[in-house]
């Protein structure tokens, strides 16, 4: 624990990995209960609001309002939230078993930009951890392709947009932390998320009747996502983007473990390889 308190970036990164991993498992469960996929974005966007309120409280209710801060904060938000909307559309046209592994490799963009533009460097063990983490992310995102067919090539273009958008977002979150508060960055991320709700509703089509209890489950499930997003901003504030970015991508490790422990879902060869690689990557990335 003392090591985590001394290395704040690691503490926040691990919280993100944990919350996103649990969120992944709960998201699957509520969708099995009938929560419409088209409403996931809407519920997520509004779940960002209470987290933004907490962030503002931590930051003394101060928001960076300079043109530079506004540009950086809104860019981070639009790339993240906009990427989610594009991903939904990509999944309508393309097979999830290809789209998810492709999009999950977005840390490659963050790492490349941070190496070139921010001149970040890692020690030998962490460098090995980055490579292993990227391999683990790919394996953990692998999905069964049975029965899924691609519709033309539009899905590939849309998936590429998400891949680039989320990779650039990670870089901007790190870059923005150099000149503005983490709390302000998250505030703008929440703001842009809510701003895109009308677009999400239009994409979702006619609203389906959902029981209030299921709405509540959906909201609190998405709160896990939002909490992870907030701690991710703090992780970028205190840590190197080339380390934080691949670590956040290891969240499916938690999801797979939860499925194994609580539902006796035995992982296939690809997921099993991902589990082993992810465990090794987490250890290597944590060593300074």
Coordinates of C-alpha atoms in Angstrom, one line a residue:
X1 CA 0.0 0.0 0.0
X2 CA 2.9 2.4 0.8
X3 CA 4.2 1.7 -2.7
X4 CA 0.8 2.7 -4.2
X5 CA 0.6 5.8 -2.1
X6 CA 4.0 6.8 -3.2
X7 CA 3.2 6.1 -6.9
X8 CA -0.2 7.8 -7.3
X9 CA -0.4 7.1 -11.0
X10 CA -0.3 3.4 -10.3
X11 CA -3.0 3.6 -7.7
X12 CA -5.3 5.6 -10.0
X13 CA -4.5 3.3 -13.0
X14 CA -5.3 0.2 -11.0
X15 CA -8.6 1.7 -9.9
X16 CA -9.5 2.3 -13.5
X17 CA -8.6 -1.2 -14.5
X18 CA -10.7 -2.6 -11.6
X19 CA -13.8 -0.5 -12.1
X20 CA -13.8 -0.9 -15.9
X21 CA -13.3 -4.7 -15.5
X22 CA -16.3 -4.9 -13.1
X23 CA -18.2 -2.6 -15.4
X24 CA -17.6 -5.0 -18.3
X25 CA -19.1 -7.9 -16.4
X26 CA -22.1 -6.0 -15.1
X27 CA -22.8 -4.5 -18.6
X28 CA -23.1 -7.9 -20.1
X29 CA -25.5 -9.0 -17.3
X30 CA -27.9 -6.0 -17.6
X31 CA -28.0 -6.4 -21.4
X32 CA -29.0 -10.0 -20.8
X33 CA -31.8 -8.6 -18.7
X34 CA -33.0 -6.6 -21.7
X35 CA -31.3 -3.2 -21.3
X36 CA -31.3 -1.8 -24.9
X37 CA -27.8 -1.3 -26.4
X38 CA -29.0 2.0 -27.9
X39 CA -29.6 3.5 -24.5
X40 CA -26.2 2.6 -23.0
X41 CA -24.5 5.8 -24.2
X42 CA -27.3 8.0 -22.8
X43 CA -27.2 6.4 -19.4
X44 CA -23.4 6.6 -19.4
X45 CA -23.3 10.3 -20.3
X46 CA -25.6 11.2 -17.4
X47 CA -23.6 9.0 -15.1
X48 CA -20.6 11.2 -15.8
X49 CA -22.4 14.2 -14.2
X50 CA -22.1 13.1 -10.5
X51 CA -18.5 12.2 -11.1
X52 CA -17.9 15.6 -12.6
X53 CA -19.5 17.2 -9.5
X54 CA -17.1 15.2 -7.2
X55 CA -14.2 16.3 -9.4
X56 CA -15.2 19.9 -9.2
X57 CA -15.5 19.6 -5.4
X58 CA -12.0 18.1 -5.2
X59 CA -10.7 20.9 -7.4
X60 CA -12.2 23.7 -5.2
X61 CA -15.1 24.3 -7.7
X62 CA -12.6 26.0 -10.1
X63 CA -12.8 25.4 -13.8
X64 CA -10.0 26.3 -16.2
X65 CA -11.8 28.6 -18.7
X66 CA -8.9 29.8 -20.9
X67 CA -9.3 29.2 -24.6
X68 CA -6.5 26.6 -24.5
X69 CA -8.1 24.7 -21.6
X70 CA -11.5 24.8 -23.4
X71 CA -10.0 23.5 -26.6
X72 CA -8.0 20.7 -24.9
X73 CA -10.8 19.6 -22.5
X74 CA -13.5 19.6 -25.2
X75 CA -11.2 17.8 -27.6
X76 CA -10.6 15.0 -25.1
X77 CA -14.3 14.7 -24.4
X78 CA -15.4 14.7 -28.1
X79 CA -12.8 12.2 -29.1
X80 CA -13.9 9.8 -26.3
X81 CA -17.6 10.3 -26.5
X82 CA -17.7 10.7 -30.2
X83 CA -15.6 7.5 -30.5
X84 CA -18.3 5.6 -28.6
X85 CA -21.0 6.7 -31.0
X86 CA -18.9 5.8 -34.0
X87 CA -18.2 2.4 -32.4
X88 CA -21.9 1.6 -32.1
X89 CA -22.3 2.4 -35.8
X90 CA -19.3 0.2 -36.6
X91 CA -20.8 -2.7 -34.8
X92 CA -23.9 -2.4 -36.9
X93 CA -22.0 -3.0 -40.1
X94 CA -19.1 -5.1 -39.0
X95 CA -18.3 -8.2 -36.9
X96 CA -17.6 -7.6 -33.3
X97 CA -14.9 -10.3 -33.2
X98 CA -12.8 -8.1 -35.5
X99 CA -13.9 -4.6 -34.5
X100 CA -13.2 -5.0 -30.8
X101 CA -9.6 -6.3 -31.1
X102 CA -8.9 -3.6 -33.7
X103 CA -10.2 -0.8 -31.6
X104 CA -8.7 -2.1 -28.4
X105 CA -5.2 -1.5 -29.8
X106 CA -5.7 2.3 -29.6
X107 CA -3.0 2.6 -26.9
X108 CA -0.5 2.1 -29.8
X109 CA -1.5 5.6 -31.0
X110 CA -1.2 7.1 -27.5
X111 CA 2.2 5.4 -26.9
X112 CA 3.6 6.6 -30.3
X113 CA 2.5 10.2 -29.8
X114 CA 3.8 10.3 -26.3
X115 CA 7.2 8.9 -27.3
X116 CA 7.6 11.3 -30.2
X117 CA 5.9 14.5 -28.9
X118 CA 6.3 14.2 -25.1
X119 CA 9.6 12.4 -25.2
X120 CA 8.4 9.9 -22.6
X121 CA 10.6 6.9 -21.8
X122 CA 10.3 3.7 -19.8
X123 CA 12.8 1.4 -18.1
X124 CA 13.6 -2.0 -19.7
X125 CA 11.1 -3.9 -17.6
X126 CA 8.3 -1.4 -18.3
X127 CA 9.2 -1.5 -22.0
X128 CA 8.8 -5.2 -22.0
X129 CA 5.5 -4.7 -20.1
X130 CA 4.2 -2.4 -22.7
X131 CA 4.8 -5.0 -25.5
X132 CA 3.3 -7.8 -23.4
X133 CA 0.3 -5.6 -22.4
X134 CA -0.5 -4.8 -26.1
X135 CA -0.5 -8.5 -26.9
X136 CA -2.7 -9.2 -23.8
X137 CA -5.2 -6.5 -24.8
X138 CA -5.5 -8.1 -28.2
X139 CA -6.1 -11.6 -26.8
X140 CA -8.5 -10.4 -24.1
X141 CA -10.6 -8.5 -26.7
X142 CA -10.9 -11.5 -29.0
X143 CA -14.4 -12.7 -29.6
X144 CA -16.0 -15.7 -31.2
X145 CA -16.8 -14.9 -34.8
X146 CA -19.4 -17.6 -35.4
X147 CA -22.4 -16.4 -37.3
X148 CA -21.2 -12.8 -37.8
X149 CA -20.8 -11.3 -41.2
X150 CA -19.3 -8.0 -42.4
X151 CA -21.4 -5.6 -44.4
X152 CA -19.1 -4.0 -47.0
X153 CA -16.1 -2.0 -45.9
X154 CA -17.8 0.8 -44.0
X155 CA -17.2 -1.0 -40.6
X156 CA -13.4 -0.9 -41.2
X157 CA -13.4 2.8 -41.8
X158 CA -15.6 3.4 -38.7
X159 CA -13.4 1.1 -36.6
X160 CA -10.3 3.0 -37.8
X161 CA -11.8 6.3 -36.7
X162 CA -12.5 5.0 -33.2
X163 CA -9.0 3.5 -33.1
X164 CA -7.4 6.8 -33.9
X165 CA -9.8 8.9 -31.8
X166 CA -9.3 7.0 -28.6
X167 CA -5.6 6.8 -29.1
X168 CA -5.3 10.6 -29.7
X169 CA -7.6 11.1 -26.7
X170 CA -5.1 9.4 -24.4
X171 CA -2.3 11.7 -25.6
X172 CA -4.5 14.8 -25.2
X173 CA -5.4 13.8 -21.7
X174 CA -1.8 13.6 -20.8
X175 CA -0.8 16.8 -22.6
X176 CA -3.7 18.7 -21.1
X177 CA -2.7 17.7 -17.6
X178 CA 0.5 19.8 -18.1
X179 CA -1.4 23.1 -18.3
X180 CA -4.8 22.5 -16.6
X181 CA -6.3 20.7 -13.7
X182 CA -7.4 17.1 -14.0
X183 CA -10.8 18.1 -12.6
X184 CA -11.3 20.6 -15.4
X185 CA -10.4 18.0 -18.0
X186 CA -13.0 15.6 -16.6
X187 CA -15.6 18.4 -16.4
X188 CA -15.3 19.1 -20.1
X189 CA -15.3 15.3 -20.8
X190 CA -18.6 15.0 -19.0
X191 CA -20.0 18.1 -20.7
X192 CA -19.3 16.9 -24.2
X193 CA -20.7 13.5 -23.3
X194 CA -24.0 15.1 -22.4
X195 CA -23.9 17.3 -25.4
X196 CA -23.9 14.3 -27.7
X197 CA -26.9 12.7 -26.1
X198 CA -29.3 13.9 -28.8
X199 CA -27.2 12.3 -31.4
X200 CA -27.1 9.1 -29.4
X201 CA -30.9 9.1 -29.1
X202 CA -31.3 9.7 -32.9
X203 CA -29.0 6.7 -33.6
X204 CA -30.9 4.5 -31.1
X205 CA -34.2 5.0 -32.8
X206 CA -37.7 4.7 -31.0
X207 CA -37.3 4.4 -27.3
X208 CA -38.1 1.1 -25.8
X209 CA -40.1 0.6 -22.6
X210 CA -37.7 -0.2 -19.8
X211 CA -38.5 -0.9 -16.2
X212 CA -37.3 1.7 -13.7
X213 CA -35.3 -0.9 -11.8
X214 CA -33.5 -1.8 -14.9
X215 CA -32.7 1.8 -15.6
X216 CA -31.3 2.1 -12.1
X217 CA -29.1 -0.9 -12.7
X218 CA -27.9 0.5 -15.9
X219 CA -27.1 3.9 -14.3
X220 CA -25.1 2.4 -11.5
X221 CA -23.3 0.1 -13.9
X222 CA -22.3 3.0 -16.0
X223 CA -21.2 4.8 -12.9
X224 CA -18.3 2.3 -12.7
X225 CA -17.3 3.3 -16.2
X226 CA -17.4 7.0 -15.2
X227 CA -15.5 6.5 -12.0
X228 CA -12.8 4.7 -14.0
X229 CA -12.7 7.6 -16.5
X230 CA -12.1 10.1 -13.6
X231 CA -9.3 8.1 -12.1
X232 CA -7.8 7.6 -15.5
X233 CA -7.5 11.4 -15.8
X234 CA -5.6 11.4 -12.5
X235 CA -3.5 8.5 -13.7
X236 CA -2.4 10.5 -16.7
X237 CA -1.8 13.5 -14.4
X238 CA 0.8 11.7 -12.3
X239 CA 2.1 9.0 -14.6
X240 CA 3.5 8.5 -18.1
X241 CA 1.1 8.0 -20.9
X242 CA 3.2 5.2 -22.4
X243 CA 2.6 3.2 -19.2
X244 CA -0.9 4.3 -18.2
X245 CA -2.4 3.8 -21.7
X246 CA -1.6 0.0 -22.0
X247 CA -2.5 -0.6 -18.4
X248 CA -6.0 0.7 -18.8
X249 CA -6.5 -1.7 -21.7
X250 CA -6.0 -4.6 -19.3
X251 CA -9.5 -4.1 -17.7
X252 CA -10.9 -7.2 -19.5
X253 CA -8.6 -9.2 -17.3
X254 CA -10.9 -8.4 -14.3
X255 CA -14.0 -9.1 -16.4
X256 CA -12.8 -12.6 -17.4
X257 CA -11.7 -13.4 -13.9
X258 CA -15.2 -12.4 -12.5
X259 CA -16.9 -14.6 -15.1
X260 CA -14.7 -17.5 -14.1
X261 CA -15.2 -17.1 -10.3
X262 CA -18.9 -16.3 -10.2
X263 CA -20.3 -17.9 -13.3
X264 CA -17.8 -20.7 -13.9
X265 CA -17.2 -19.5 -17.5
X266 CA -14.1 -21.3 -18.6
X267 CA -12.0 -19.0 -20.9
X268 CA -10.9 -20.4 -24.3
X269 CA -7.3 -20.6 -25.5
X270 CA -7.2 -16.9 -26.7
X271 CA -8.6 -15.6 -23.4
X272 CA -6.4 -17.8 -21.3
X273 CA -3.4 -16.6 -23.1
X274 CA -4.6 -13.0 -22.5
X275 CA -5.0 -13.7 -18.8
X276 CA -1.4 -14.9 -18.5
X277 CA 0.0 -12.1 -20.5
X278 CA -2.1 -9.4 -18.7
X279 CA -0.9 -10.6 -15.3
X280 CA 2.7 -10.5 -16.4
X281 CA 2.1 -7.0 -18.0
X282 CA 0.6 -5.6 -14.8
X283 CA 3.6 -6.6 -12.8
X284 CA 6.1 -5.3 -15.3
X285 CA 4.3 -2.0 -15.9
X286 CA 4.2 -1.4 -12.1
X287 CA 7.9 -1.6 -11.6
X288 CA 9.9 1.7 -11.5

